[in-house]
Structures are given as C-alpha cells and as structure tokens.
Short mmCIF file of N, CA, C and O in Angstrom, two decimals:
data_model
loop_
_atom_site.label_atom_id
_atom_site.label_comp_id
_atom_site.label_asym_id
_atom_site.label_seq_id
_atom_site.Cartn_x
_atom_site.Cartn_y
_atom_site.Cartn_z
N UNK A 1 104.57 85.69 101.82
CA UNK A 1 104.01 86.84 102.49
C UNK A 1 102.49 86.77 102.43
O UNK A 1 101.96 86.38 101.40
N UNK A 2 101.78 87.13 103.46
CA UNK A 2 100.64 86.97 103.63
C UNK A 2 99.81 88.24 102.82
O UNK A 2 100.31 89.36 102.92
N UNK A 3 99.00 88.13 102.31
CA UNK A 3 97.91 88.94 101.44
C UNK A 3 96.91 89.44 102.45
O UNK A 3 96.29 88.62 103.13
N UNK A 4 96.71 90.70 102.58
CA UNK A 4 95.73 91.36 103.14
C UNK A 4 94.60 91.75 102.33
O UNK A 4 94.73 92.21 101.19
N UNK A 5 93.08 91.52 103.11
CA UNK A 5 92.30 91.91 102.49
C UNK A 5 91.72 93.33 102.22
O UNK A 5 90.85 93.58 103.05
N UNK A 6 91.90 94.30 101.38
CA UNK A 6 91.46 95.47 101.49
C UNK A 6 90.14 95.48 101.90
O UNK A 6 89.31 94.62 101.60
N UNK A 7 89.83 97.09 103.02
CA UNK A 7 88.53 97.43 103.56
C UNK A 7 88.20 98.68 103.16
O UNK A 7 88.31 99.67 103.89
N UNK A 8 87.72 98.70 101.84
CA UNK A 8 87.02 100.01 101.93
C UNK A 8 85.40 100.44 102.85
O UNK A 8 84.49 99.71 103.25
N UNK A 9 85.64 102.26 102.93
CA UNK A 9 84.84 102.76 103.28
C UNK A 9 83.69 103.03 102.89
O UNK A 9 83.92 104.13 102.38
N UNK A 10 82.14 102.79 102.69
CA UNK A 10 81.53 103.39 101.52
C UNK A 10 80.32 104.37 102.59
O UNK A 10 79.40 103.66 102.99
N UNK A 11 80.26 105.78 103.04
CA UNK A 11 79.18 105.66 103.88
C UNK A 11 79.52 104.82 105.29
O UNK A 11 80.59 104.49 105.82
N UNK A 12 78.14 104.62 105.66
CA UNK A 12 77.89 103.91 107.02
C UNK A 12 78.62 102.28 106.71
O UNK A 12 78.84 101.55 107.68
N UNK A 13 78.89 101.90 105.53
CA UNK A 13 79.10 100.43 105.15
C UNK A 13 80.28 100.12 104.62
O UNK A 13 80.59 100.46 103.48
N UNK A 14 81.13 99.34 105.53
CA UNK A 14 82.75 99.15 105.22
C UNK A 14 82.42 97.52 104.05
O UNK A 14 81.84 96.50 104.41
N UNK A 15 82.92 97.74 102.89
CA UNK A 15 83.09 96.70 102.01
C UNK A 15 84.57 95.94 101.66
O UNK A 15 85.59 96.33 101.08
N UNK A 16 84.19 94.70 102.28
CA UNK A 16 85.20 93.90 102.02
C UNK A 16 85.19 92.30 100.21
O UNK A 16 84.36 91.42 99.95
N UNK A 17 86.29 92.61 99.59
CA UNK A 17 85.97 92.46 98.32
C UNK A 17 87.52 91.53 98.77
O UNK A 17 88.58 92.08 99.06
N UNK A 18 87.25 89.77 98.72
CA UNK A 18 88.02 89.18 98.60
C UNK A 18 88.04 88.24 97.51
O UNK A 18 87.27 87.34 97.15
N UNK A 19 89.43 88.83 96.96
CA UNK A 19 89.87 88.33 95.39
C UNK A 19 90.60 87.16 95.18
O UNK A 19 90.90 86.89 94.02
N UNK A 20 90.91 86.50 95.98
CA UNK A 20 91.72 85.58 96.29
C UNK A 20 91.36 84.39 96.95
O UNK A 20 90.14 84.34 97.07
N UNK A 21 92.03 83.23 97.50
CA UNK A 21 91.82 82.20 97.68
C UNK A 21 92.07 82.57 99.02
O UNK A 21 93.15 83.14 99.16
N UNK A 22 91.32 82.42 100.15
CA UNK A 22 91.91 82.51 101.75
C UNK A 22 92.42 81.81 102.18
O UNK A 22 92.05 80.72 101.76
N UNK A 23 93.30 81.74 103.00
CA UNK A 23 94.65 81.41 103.88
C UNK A 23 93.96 81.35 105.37
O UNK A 23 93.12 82.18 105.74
N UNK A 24 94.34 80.46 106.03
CA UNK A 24 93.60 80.50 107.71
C UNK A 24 94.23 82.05 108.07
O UNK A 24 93.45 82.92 108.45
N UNK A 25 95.55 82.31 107.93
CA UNK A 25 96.28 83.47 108.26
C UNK A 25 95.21 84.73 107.90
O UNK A 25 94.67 85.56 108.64
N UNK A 26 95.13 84.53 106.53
CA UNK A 26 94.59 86.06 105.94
C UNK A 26 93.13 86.49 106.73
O UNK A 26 92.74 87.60 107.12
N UNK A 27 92.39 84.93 106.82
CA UNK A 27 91.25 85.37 107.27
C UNK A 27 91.14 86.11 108.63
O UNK A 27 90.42 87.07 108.90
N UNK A 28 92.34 85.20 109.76
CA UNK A 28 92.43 85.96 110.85
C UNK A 28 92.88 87.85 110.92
O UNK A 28 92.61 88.81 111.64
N UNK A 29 93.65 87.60 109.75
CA UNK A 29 93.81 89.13 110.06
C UNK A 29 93.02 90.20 109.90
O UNK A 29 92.92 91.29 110.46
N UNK A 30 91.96 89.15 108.18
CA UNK A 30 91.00 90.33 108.16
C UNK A 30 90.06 90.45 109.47
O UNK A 30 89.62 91.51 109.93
N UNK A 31 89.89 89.39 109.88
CA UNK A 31 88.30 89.46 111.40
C UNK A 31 89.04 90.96 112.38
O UNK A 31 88.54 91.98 112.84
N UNK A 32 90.63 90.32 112.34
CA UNK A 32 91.40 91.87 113.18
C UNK A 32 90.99 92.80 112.30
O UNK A 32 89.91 93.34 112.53
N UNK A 33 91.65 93.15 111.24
CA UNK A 33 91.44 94.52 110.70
C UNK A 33 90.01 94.80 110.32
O UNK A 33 89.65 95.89 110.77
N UNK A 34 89.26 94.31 109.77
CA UNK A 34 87.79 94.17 110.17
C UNK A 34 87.36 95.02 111.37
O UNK A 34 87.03 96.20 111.27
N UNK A 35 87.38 94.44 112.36
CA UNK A 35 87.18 94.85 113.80
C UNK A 35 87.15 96.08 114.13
O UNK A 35 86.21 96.83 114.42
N UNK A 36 89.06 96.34 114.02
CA UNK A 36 89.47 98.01 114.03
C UNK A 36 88.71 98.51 113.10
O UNK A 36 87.90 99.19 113.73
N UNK A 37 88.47 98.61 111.92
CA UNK A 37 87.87 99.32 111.27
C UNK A 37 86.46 100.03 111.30
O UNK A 37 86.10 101.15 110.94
N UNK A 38 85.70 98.79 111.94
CA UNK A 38 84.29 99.07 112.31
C UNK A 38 84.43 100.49 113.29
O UNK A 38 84.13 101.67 113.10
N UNK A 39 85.00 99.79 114.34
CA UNK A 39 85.18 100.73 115.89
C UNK A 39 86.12 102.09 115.30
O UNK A 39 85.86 103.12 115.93
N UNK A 40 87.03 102.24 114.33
CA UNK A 40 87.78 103.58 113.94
C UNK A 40 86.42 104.27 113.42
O UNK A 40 86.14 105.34 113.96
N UNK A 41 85.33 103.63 112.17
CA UNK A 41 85.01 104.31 111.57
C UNK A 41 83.57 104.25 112.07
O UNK A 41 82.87 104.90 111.29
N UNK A 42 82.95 103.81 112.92
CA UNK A 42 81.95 103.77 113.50
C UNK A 42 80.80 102.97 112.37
O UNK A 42 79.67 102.93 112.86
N UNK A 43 80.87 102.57 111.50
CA UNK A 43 80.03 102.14 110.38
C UNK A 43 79.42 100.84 110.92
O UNK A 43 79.98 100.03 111.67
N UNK A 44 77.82 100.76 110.27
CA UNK A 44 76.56 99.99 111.09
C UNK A 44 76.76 99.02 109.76
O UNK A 44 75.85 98.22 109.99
N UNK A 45 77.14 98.73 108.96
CA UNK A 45 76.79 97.69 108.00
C UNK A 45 78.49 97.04 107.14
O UNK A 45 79.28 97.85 106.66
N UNK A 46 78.73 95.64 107.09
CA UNK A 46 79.57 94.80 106.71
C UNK A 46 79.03 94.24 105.45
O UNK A 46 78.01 93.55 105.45
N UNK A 47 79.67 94.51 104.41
CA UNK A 47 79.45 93.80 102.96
C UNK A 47 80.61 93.15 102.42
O UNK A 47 81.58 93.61 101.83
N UNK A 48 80.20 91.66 102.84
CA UNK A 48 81.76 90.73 102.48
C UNK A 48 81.69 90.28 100.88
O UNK A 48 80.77 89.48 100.74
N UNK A 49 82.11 90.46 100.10
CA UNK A 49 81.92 90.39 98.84
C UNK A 49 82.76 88.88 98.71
O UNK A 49 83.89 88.94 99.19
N UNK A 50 82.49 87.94 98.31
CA UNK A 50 82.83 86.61 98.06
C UNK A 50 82.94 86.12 96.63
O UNK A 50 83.40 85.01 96.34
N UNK A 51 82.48 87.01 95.75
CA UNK A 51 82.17 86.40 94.37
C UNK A 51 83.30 86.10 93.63
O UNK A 51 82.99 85.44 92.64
N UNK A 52 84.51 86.31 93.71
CA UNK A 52 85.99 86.08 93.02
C UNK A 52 86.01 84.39 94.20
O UNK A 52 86.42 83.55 93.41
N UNK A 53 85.88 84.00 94.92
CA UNK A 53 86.28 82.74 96.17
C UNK A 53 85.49 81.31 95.47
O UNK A 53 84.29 81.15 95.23
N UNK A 54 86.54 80.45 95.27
CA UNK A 54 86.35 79.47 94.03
C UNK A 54 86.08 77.99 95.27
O UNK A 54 85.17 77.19 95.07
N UNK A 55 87.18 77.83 96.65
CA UNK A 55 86.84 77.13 97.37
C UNK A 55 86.61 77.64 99.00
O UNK A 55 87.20 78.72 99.08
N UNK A 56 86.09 77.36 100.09
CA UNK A 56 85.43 77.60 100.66
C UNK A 56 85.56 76.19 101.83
O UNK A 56 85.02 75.08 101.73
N UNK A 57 86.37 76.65 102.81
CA UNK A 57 86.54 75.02 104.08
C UNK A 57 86.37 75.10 105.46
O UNK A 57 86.78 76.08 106.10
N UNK A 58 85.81 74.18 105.96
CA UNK A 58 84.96 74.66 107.29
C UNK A 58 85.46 75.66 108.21
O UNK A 58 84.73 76.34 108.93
N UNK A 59 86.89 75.73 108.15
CA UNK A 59 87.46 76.55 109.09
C UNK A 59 87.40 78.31 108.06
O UNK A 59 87.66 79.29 108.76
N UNK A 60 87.25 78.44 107.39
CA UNK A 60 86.95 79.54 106.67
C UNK A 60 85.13 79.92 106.26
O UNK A 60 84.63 80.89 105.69
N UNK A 61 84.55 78.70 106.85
CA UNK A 61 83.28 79.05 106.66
C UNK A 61 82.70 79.45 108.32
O UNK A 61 81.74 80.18 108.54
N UNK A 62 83.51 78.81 109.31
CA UNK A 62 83.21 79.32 110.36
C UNK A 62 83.74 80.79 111.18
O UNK A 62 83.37 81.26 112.26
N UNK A 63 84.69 81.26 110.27
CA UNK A 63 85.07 82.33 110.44
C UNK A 63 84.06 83.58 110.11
O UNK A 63 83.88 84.51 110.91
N UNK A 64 83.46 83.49 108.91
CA UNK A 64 82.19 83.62 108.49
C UNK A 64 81.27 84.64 109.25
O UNK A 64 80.93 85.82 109.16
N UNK A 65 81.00 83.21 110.31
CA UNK A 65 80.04 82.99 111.20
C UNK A 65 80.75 84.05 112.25
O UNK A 65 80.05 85.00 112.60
N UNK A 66 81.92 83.97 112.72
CA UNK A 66 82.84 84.65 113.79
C UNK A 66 82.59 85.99 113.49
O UNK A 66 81.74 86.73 113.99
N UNK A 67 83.64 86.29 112.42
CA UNK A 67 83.22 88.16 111.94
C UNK A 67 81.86 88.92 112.03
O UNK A 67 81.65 90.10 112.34
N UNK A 68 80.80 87.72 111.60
CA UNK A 68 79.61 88.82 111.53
C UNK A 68 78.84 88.50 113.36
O UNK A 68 77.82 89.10 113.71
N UNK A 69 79.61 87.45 114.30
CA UNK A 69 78.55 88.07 115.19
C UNK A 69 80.09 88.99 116.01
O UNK A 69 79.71 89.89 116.76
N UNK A 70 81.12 88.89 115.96
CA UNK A 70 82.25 90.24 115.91
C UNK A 70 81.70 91.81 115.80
O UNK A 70 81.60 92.76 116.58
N UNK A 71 81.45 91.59 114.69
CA UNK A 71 80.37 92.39 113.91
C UNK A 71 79.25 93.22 114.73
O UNK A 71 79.25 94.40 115.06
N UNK A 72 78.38 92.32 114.95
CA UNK A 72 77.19 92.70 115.80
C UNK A 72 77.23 93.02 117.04
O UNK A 72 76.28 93.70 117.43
N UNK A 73 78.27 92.66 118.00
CA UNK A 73 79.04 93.18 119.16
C UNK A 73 79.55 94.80 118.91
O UNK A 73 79.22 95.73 119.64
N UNK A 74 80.27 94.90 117.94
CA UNK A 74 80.29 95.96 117.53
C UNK A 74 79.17 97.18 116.52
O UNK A 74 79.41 98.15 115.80
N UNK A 75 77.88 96.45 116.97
CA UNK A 75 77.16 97.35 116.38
C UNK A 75 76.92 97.32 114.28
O UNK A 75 76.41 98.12 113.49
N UNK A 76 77.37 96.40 114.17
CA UNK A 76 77.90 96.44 112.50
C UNK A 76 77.00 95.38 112.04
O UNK A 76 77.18 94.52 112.90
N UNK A 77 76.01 94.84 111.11
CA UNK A 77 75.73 94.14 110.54
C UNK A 77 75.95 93.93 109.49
O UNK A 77 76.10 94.81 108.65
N UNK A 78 76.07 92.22 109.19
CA UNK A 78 77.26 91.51 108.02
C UNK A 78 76.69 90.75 107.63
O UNK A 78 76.12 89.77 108.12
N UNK A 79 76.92 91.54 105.62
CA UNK A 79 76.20 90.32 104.99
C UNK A 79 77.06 90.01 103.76
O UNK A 79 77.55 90.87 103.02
N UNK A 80 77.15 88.98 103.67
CA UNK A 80 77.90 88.27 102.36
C UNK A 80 76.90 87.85 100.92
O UNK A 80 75.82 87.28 100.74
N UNK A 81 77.58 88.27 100.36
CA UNK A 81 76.94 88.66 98.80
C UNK A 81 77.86 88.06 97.91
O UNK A 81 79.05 87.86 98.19
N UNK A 82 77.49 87.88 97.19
CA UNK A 82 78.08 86.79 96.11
C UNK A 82 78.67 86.10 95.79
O UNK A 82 79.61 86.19 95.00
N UNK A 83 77.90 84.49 96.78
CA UNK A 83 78.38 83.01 96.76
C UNK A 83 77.65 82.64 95.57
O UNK A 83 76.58 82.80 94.98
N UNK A 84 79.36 81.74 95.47
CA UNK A 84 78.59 80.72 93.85
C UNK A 84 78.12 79.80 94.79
O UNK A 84 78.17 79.68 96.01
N UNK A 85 77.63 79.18 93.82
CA UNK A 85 76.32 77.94 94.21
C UNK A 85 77.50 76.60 94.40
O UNK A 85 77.17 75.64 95.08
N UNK A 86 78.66 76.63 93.84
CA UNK A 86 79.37 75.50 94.18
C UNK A 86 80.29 75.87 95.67
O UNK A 86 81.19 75.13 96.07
N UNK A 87 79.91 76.95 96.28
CA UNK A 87 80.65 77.14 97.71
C UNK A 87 79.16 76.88 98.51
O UNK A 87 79.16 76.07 99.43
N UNK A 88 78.21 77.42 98.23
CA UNK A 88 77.06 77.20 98.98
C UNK A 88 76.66 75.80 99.31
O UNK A 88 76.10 75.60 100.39
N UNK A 89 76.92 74.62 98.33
CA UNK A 89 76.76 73.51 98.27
C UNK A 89 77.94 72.91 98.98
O UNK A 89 77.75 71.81 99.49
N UNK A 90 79.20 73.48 99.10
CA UNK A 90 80.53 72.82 100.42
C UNK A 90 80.10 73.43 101.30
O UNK A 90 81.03 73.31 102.09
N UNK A 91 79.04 74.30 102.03
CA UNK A 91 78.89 74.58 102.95
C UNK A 91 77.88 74.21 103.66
O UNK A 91 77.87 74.30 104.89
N UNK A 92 76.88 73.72 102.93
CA UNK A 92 75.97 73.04 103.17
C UNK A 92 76.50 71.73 103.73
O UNK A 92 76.27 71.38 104.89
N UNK A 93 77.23 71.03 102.86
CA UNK A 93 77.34 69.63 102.85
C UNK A 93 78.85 69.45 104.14
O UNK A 93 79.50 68.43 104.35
N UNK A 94 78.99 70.56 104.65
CA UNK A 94 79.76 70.74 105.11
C UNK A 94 79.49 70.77 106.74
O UNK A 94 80.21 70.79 107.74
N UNK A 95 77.89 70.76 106.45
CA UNK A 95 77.21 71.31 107.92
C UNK A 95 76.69 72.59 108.49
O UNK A 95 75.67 72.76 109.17
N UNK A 96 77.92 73.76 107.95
CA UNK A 96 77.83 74.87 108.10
C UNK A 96 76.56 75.71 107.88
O UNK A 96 76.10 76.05 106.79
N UNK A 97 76.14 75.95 108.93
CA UNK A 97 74.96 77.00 109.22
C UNK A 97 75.52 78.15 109.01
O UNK A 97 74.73 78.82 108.35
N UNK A 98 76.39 78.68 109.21
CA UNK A 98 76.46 80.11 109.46
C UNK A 98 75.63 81.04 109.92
O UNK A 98 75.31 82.03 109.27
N UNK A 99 75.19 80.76 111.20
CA UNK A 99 74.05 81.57 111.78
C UNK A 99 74.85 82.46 111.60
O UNK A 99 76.03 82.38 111.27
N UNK A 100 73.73 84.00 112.00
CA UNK A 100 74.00 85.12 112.07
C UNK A 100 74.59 85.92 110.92
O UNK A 100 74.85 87.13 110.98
N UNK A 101 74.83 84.88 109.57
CA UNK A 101 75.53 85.81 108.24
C UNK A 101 74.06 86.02 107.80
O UNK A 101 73.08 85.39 108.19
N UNK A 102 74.10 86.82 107.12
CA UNK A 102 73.03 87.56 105.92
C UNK A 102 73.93 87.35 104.90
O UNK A 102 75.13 87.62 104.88
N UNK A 103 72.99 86.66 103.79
CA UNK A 103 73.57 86.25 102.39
C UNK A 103 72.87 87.41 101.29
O UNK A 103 71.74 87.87 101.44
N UNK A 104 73.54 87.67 100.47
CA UNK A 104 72.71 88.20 99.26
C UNK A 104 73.33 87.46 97.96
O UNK A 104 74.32 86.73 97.93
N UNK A 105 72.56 87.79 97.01
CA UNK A 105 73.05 86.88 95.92
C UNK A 105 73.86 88.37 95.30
O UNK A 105 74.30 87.97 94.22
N UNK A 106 74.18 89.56 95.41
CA UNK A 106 74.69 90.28 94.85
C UNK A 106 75.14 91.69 95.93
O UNK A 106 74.57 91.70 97.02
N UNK A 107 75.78 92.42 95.75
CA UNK A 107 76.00 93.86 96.59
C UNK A 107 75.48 94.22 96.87
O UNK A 107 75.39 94.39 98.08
N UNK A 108 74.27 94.86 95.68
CA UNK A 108 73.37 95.41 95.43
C UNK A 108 72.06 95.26 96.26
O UNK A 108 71.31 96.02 96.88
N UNK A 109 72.16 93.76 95.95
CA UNK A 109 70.91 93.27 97.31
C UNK A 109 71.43 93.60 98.65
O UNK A 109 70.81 94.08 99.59
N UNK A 110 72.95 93.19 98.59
CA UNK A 110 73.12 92.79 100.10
C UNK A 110 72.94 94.38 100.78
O UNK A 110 72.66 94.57 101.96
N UNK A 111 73.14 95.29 99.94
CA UNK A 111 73.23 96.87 100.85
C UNK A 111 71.77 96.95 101.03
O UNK A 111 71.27 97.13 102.14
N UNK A 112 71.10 96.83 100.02
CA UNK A 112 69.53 96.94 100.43
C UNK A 112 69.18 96.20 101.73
O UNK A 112 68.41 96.65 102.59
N UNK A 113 69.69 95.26 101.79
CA UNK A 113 69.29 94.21 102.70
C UNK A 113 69.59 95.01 104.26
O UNK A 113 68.76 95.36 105.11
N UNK A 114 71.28 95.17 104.27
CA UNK A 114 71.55 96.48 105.18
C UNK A 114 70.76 97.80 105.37
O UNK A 114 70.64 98.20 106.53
N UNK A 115 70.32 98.40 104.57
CA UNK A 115 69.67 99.61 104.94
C UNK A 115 68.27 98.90 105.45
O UNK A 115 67.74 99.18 106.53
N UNK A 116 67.90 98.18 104.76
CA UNK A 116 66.56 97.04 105.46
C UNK A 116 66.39 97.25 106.97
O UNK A 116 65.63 97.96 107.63
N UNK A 117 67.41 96.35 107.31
CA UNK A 117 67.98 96.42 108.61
C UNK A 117 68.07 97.38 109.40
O UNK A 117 67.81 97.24 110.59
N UNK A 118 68.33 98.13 109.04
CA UNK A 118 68.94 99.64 109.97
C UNK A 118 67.57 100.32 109.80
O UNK A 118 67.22 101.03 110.74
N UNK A 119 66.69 100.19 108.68
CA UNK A 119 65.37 101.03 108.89
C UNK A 119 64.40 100.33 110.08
O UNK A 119 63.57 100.96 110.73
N UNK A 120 64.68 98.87 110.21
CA UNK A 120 64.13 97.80 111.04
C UNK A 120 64.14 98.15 112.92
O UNK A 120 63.42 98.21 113.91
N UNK A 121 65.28 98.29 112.53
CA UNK A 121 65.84 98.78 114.16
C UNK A 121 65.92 100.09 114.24
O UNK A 121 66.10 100.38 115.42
N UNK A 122 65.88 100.97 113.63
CA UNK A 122 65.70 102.55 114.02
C UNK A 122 64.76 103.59 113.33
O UNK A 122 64.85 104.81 113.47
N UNK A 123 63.61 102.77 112.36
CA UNK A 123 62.93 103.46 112.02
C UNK A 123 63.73 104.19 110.87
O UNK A 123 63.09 105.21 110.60
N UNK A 124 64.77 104.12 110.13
CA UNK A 124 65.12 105.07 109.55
C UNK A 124 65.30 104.21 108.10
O UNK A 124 65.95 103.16 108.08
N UNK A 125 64.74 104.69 107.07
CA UNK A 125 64.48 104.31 106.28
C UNK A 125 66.19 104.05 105.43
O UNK A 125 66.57 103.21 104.61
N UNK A 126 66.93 105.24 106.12
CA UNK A 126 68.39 105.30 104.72
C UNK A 126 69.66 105.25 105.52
O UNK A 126 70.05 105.76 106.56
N UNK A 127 70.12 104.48 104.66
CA UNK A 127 71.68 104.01 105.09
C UNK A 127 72.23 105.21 103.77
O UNK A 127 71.74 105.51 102.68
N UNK A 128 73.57 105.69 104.57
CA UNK A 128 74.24 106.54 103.49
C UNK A 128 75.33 105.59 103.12
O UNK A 128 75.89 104.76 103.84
N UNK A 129 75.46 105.79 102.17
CA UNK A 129 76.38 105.22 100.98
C UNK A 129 76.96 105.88 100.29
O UNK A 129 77.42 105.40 99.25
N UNK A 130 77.14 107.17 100.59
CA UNK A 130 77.44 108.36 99.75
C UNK A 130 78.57 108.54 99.99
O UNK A 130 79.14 109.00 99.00
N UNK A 131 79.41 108.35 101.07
CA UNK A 131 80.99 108.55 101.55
C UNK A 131 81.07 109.65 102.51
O UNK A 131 82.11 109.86 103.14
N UNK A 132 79.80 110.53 102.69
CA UNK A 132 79.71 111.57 103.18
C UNK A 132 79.59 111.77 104.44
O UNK A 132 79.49 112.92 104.87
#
C-alpha cells in the first residue's frame, strides 16, 4: 500500500514533512494532493521538509523541480529545507539543477525565506503563520 505524504496547514504556508523513503508513486500523489491543497486553501508559500530523506534519484529530484514550478502556477512558492549534504551531493552529481526550488538549510530559514518573498512581491513585510 502506498504511503501518503501528510500536508499540513500552517497560516498562508502548507508544510510538507516527508519521513520516509519516496516511491515514484508517493511522489506523484503528493505533486496531486499538493496541488489540491494549495487551490482548496489558497496558501502563497510551500515548505517541503526533506530532513528524515536518506536517498534522493533523478526522477525524484526532478519532481522537485515539477511541484515547485506547479506551485508557482498556482500562486504558491516552494522551498525545501533540510537536505543533508549527502543528497545535495547525488544531486549535484546527478546534474540536477532544480531550477525554481528555494533551498533552506532548515524550516526556520526556509519560512523566512517565504515571507522574504511575499514581502518582495507585495510589499508586505508578514506572512501569517499563525493558523489564523
């Protein structure tokens, strides 16, 4: 049975926290449920949390790349936060650019990085994060 990735809500910023090893399957479903989620909940910022993900293969690194300009079609900007340095280095050596991802080395950055963004393009200094 295939493993779904949970999407929480946080605020303007849907966080995705994958604990597991990805499956070509799982990833497709999350880019679907992903998707719906953006457009149900209207939210401007994607935080793919990666830091539990031990390997990392071109067809899962180009998916990556897929979701976050998905993403940006839908108004959502996507950033992935916490690659180990031994996935960064198969992705590198892998070729993989991943245009269009925003990396952070942590959540923490990566939401900053998001509200960054959103103050960038609308003048507005704050992303809510509050749930509110």
């Amino acid at each position: 049975m295939m493993e779904r990735v949970p999407i929480l809500k946080i605020g303007d910023v849907l966080l995705v926290s994958i604990q597991v090893d990805l499956q070509d399957e799982s990833v497709l479903a999350l880019q679907e449920d992903l998707s719906e989620r953006i457009v149900r909940t209207g939210a401007h910022g994607v935080a793919i949390d990666i830091s539990a993900v031990e390997i990392v293969d071109s067809f899962i690194g180009r998916m990556f790349a897929t979701i976050a300009a998905v993403s940006r079609m839908l108004d959502a900007e996507t950033v992935v936060v916490g690659m180990r340095p031994a996935v960064a280095i198969t992705l590198v050596e892998l070729g993989l650019s991943m245009g269009g991802v925003h990396t952070a080395l942590d959540l923490e950055k990566g939401l900053a990085l998001l509200a960054r963004r959103r103050a960038n393009l609308f003048g507005d200094a704050s992303i809510d994060v509050s749930g509110g």
